Amino acid sequence: MASRYDRAITVFSPDGHLFQVEYAQEAVKKGSTAVGIRGTNIVVLGVEKKSVAKLQDERTVRKICALDDHVCMAFAGLTADARVVINRARVECQSHKLTVEDSVTVEYITRFIATLKQKYTQSNGRRPFGISALIVGFDDDGIPRLYQTDPSGTYHAWKANAIGRSAKTVREFLEKNYTEDAISDDSDAIKLAIRALLEVVQSGGKNIELAIIRRNQPLKMFNAKEIELQVTEIEKEKEEAEKKKPKKAV
Amino acid sequence: MPDGRRGRGGRRGGGEARDARGSCVAAAAGAEEVAACAGGRGHSVLVSSHVKVKAGGPRRDPHLHPGLEVRLLRRQTKTTLEVSLLEKYPCSQFIIAVGNNAVAFLSAFVMNSGVWEEVGCAKLWNEWCRTTDTLHMSPSEAHCVFYHLKSTPSVILCQCSCYVAEDQQYQWLDKVFGSCPRKNMQVTVLTCRHVTDYKTSESTGSLPSPFLKALKTQNFRDPVCCSLLEQPNIVHDLPAAVLSHCQVWRLPAVLYLCYTDVMKLDLLTAAAFQPVLASRSLKGLAKNIPQSTEILKRLMTLNEVQSNIYT
């Protein structure tokens, strides 16, 4: 029975489950969707904007955060846990730079975050972090990277992935539509990210936030107008594709 | 007199008063669990008044809080009703929704089809109420509202979203049902309970919550829309009191209990009551199902509390 083995993080159940870690993964599903795409010369992060209260300052509700000039991450899950993880990662980025005089690689900082998360699955009295993160960036060698971490402390490299509320739907869309052609061009990779989000986001472009990193360039956040532009283009392309479809004989 | 056996499991001595009509009323004094009647011939009506003692908080003093009593008010004039509600407004179908999910279901599916007119409301106060001032309670805070359908006044609906305490249940029943309930009235009660209260030999993880269970009185002959509630499960609070009353007075009544894992207002839980729309009492009352689903969704978003925990 699950109830006897989920009270303390350090307890395995007889069939080998760590229930607290699995419950933490459920907490991730309560956050809004985030999608990451690794293009040839660009990495894209798109998130579903959480609806803010009328009196809330929108700028303080951010799902995409820069960890360093060349690395950024999007998360899904518990906001407060994300803040703690992001702070630690940022400090680690600078500490690394000061110690070895090189910026962190994307893989290094991902491994750092994953190790941090794993530590919290093996200490008593502490619960796991309830967030999954998509970490994107370019290394010094100019290769784009996308990694995903989850509450258990595992991390993997992906070509494209989604986390959060409707991650399964978005991932299925990406599996169908992610082709080498689709991501060869920067604008195509951006459009793919937006199209993936539009599958699950209600009320279209105004609930989407987008960030990109191009090789040797800093993080760029898209403003609402630019996103609207992209959405309009996507809708136009959709209409044209519909028109081109051969009409069935009545 | 009912032909059922009566069991009583009281841990502390509680009084059991019989009023002039011969029906059994257990006075809840302190924390006491009272297991009540088992009707005969396989129609088990197991009810329980489970007293929750709240630590601290305002005590119910009849002088300070005239809301100890249940006041039934007439609409428009807002004066107290002299007779019981069902004597004043006799009906053939009495549908009660207890709890926020059941109330939301009736609001979305039944009340939006047809014109419903408010005929009265029950005002009461107990430790679980949010407001402390009962004298100046606004109509929107009166948690038990009664409606009848303008086109068919023989159908009465009760939306009860407040908690009716054990020692108020008798008064509530008295003021609503009165002393001579009509024999040809059928009562339907809708309510929710947390799935952890459902006793079963299966693992709770494998239960398809939310799911419906039914419990009916001996005189209820119509087919039920879901499987019956198995023993040793029991029903609690106001739905139990209503069902007991109906069993004692030989009224046909059925309770549809939705076991759910989300006790707050939830779309899936409220929608789980949909099979009940096929029953005789609710058939014809729900006309526009797709629109009702939209209304239900809107009710959910209206009541959603802004939360910043998850991003």
PDB file of N, CA, C and O in Angstrom, chain A residues 30 50-51 56 63 76-79, chain B residues 202-204 306-311:
ATOM      1  N   LYS A  30       1.577  20.084 -12.353  1.00  0.00           N
ATOM      2  CA  LYS A  30       0.667  21.166 -12.015  1.00  0.00           C
ATOM      3  C   LYS A  30       1.150  22.503 -12.559  1.00  0.00           C
ATOM      4  O   LYS A  30       0.419  23.484 -12.555  1.00  0.00           O
ATOM      5  N   LYS A  50       1.530  31.901 -17.172  1.00  0.00           N
ATOM      6  CA  LYS A  50       0.508  31.658 -16.163  1.00  0.00           C
ATOM      7  C   LYS A  50      -0.345  32.911 -16.050  1.00  0.00           C
ATOM      8  O   LYS A  50       0.167  34.014 -16.089  1.00  0.00           O
ATOM      9  N   SER A  51      -1.636  32.742 -15.889  1.00  0.00           N
ATOM     10  CA  SER A  51      -2.510  33.914 -15.798  1.00  0.00           C
ATOM     11  C   SER A  51      -2.233  34.626 -14.478  1.00  0.00           C
ATOM     12  O   SER A  51      -2.252  34.026 -13.418  1.00  0.00           O
ATOM     13  N   GLN A  56      -1.311  42.013  -9.926  1.00  0.00           N
ATOM     14  CA  GLN A  56       0.030  41.445  -9.809  1.00  0.00           C
ATOM     15  C   GLN A  56       0.927  42.024 -10.899  1.00  0.00           C
ATOM     16  O   GLN A  56       0.506  42.199 -12.036  1.00  0.00           O
ATOM     17  N   LYS A  63       8.872  32.348 -16.024  1.00  0.00           N
ATOM     18  CA  LYS A  63       9.234  30.942 -16.070  1.00  0.00           C
ATOM     19  C   LYS A  63      10.569  30.719 -16.748  1.00  0.00           C
ATOM     20  O   LYS A  63      11.151  29.661 -16.656  1.00  0.00           O
ATOM     21  N   ALA A  76       9.039  23.968 -14.639  1.00  0.00           N
ATOM     22  CA  ALA A  76       7.612  23.747 -14.404  1.00  0.00           C
ATOM     23  C   ALA A  76       7.491  23.105 -13.032  1.00  0.00           C
ATOM     24  O   ALA A  76       8.222  22.163 -12.728  1.00  0.00           O
ATOM     25  N   GLY A  77       6.592  23.600 -12.225  1.00  0.00           N
ATOM     26  CA  GLY A  77       6.377  23.009 -10.905  1.00  0.00           C
ATOM     27  C   GLY A  77       6.312  24.068  -9.822  1.00  0.00           C
ATOM     28  O   GLY A  77       5.812  25.161 -10.041  1.00  0.00           O
ATOM     29  N   LEU A  78       6.818  23.739  -8.668  1.00  0.00           N
ATOM     30  CA  LEU A  78       6.729  24.640  -7.516  1.00  0.00           C
ATOM     31  C   LEU A  78       7.610  25.874  -7.706  1.00  0.00           C
ATOM     32  O   LEU A  78       8.827  25.759  -7.869  1.00  0.00           O
ATOM     33  N   THR A  79       6.985  27.031  -7.658  1.00  0.00           N
ATOM     34  CA  THR A  79       7.708  28.294  -7.917  1.00  0.00           C
ATOM     35  C   THR A  79       8.847  28.504  -6.947  1.00  0.00           C
ATOM     36  O   THR A  79       9.964  28.880  -7.332  1.00  0.00           O
TER      37      THR A  79
ATOM     38  N   GLU B 202     -10.637  -3.614  -2.168  1.00  0.00           N
ATOM     39  CA  GLU B 202      -9.711  -3.251  -3.245  1.00  0.00           C
ATOM     40  C   GLU B 202      -8.747  -2.181  -2.757  1.00  0.00           C
ATOM     41  O   GLU B 202      -9.014  -1.487  -1.798  1.00  0.00           O
ATOM     42  N   SER B 203      -7.680  -2.003  -3.485  1.00  0.00           N
ATOM     43  CA  SER B 203      -6.745  -0.935  -3.149  1.00  0.00           C
ATOM     44  C   SER B 203      -7.338   0.388  -3.610  1.00  0.00           C
ATOM     45  O   SER B 203      -7.910   0.483  -4.682  1.00  0.00           O
ATOM     46  N   THR B 204      -7.230   1.421  -2.778  1.00  0.00           N
ATOM     47  CA  THR B 204      -7.837   2.705  -3.139  1.00  0.00           C
ATOM     48  C   THR B 204      -7.207   3.288  -4.400  1.00  0.00           C
ATOM     49  O   THR B 204      -7.821   4.069  -5.096  1.00  0.00           O
ATOM     50  N   GLN B 306      -6.758  32.271  -6.840  1.00  0.00           N
ATOM     51  CA  GLN B 306      -5.478  32.577  -7.464  1.00  0.00           C
ATOM     52  C   GLN B 306      -4.346  31.982  -6.628  1.00  0.00           C
ATOM     53  O   GLN B 306      -4.191  32.311  -5.466  1.00  0.00           O
ATOM     54  N   SER B 307      -3.538  31.124  -7.225  1.00  0.00           N
ATOM     55  CA  SER B 307      -2.480  30.493  -6.453  1.00  0.00           C
ATOM     56  C   SER B 307      -1.150  30.682  -7.147  1.00  0.00           C
ATOM     57  O   SER B 307      -1.047  30.524  -8.355  1.00  0.00           O
ATOM     58  N   ASN B 308      -0.146  31.010  -6.390  1.00  0.00           N
ATOM     59  CA  ASN B 308       1.175  31.193  -6.983  1.00  0.00           C
ATOM     60  C   ASN B 308       2.117  30.052  -6.653  1.00  0.00           C
ATOM     61  O   ASN B 308       3.304  30.156  -6.878  1.00  0.00           O
ATOM     62  N   ILE B 309       1.576  28.976  -6.143  1.00  0.00           N
ATOM     63  CA  ILE B 309       2.455  27.879  -5.728  1.00  0.00           C
ATOM     64  C   ILE B 309       3.113  27.226  -6.934  1.00  0.00           C
ATOM     65  O   ILE B 309       4.289  26.919  -6.931  1.00  0.00           O
ATOM     66  N   TYR B 310       2.323  27.009  -7.967  1.00  0.00           N
ATOM     67  CA  TYR B 310       2.869  26.324  -9.139  1.00  0.00           C
ATOM     68  C   TYR B 310       2.998  27.294 -10.304  1.00  0.00           C
ATOM     69  O   TYR B 310       2.115  28.087 -10.562  1.00  0.00           O
ATOM     70  N   THR B 311       4.114  27.212 -10.998  1.00  0.00           N
ATOM     71  CA  THR B 311       4.283  28.049 -12.177  1.00  0.00           C
ATOM     72  C   THR B 311       4.689  27.134 -13.324  1.00  0.00           C
ATOM     73  O   THR B 311       5.570  26.328 -13.193  1.00  0.00           O
TER      74      THR B 311
END
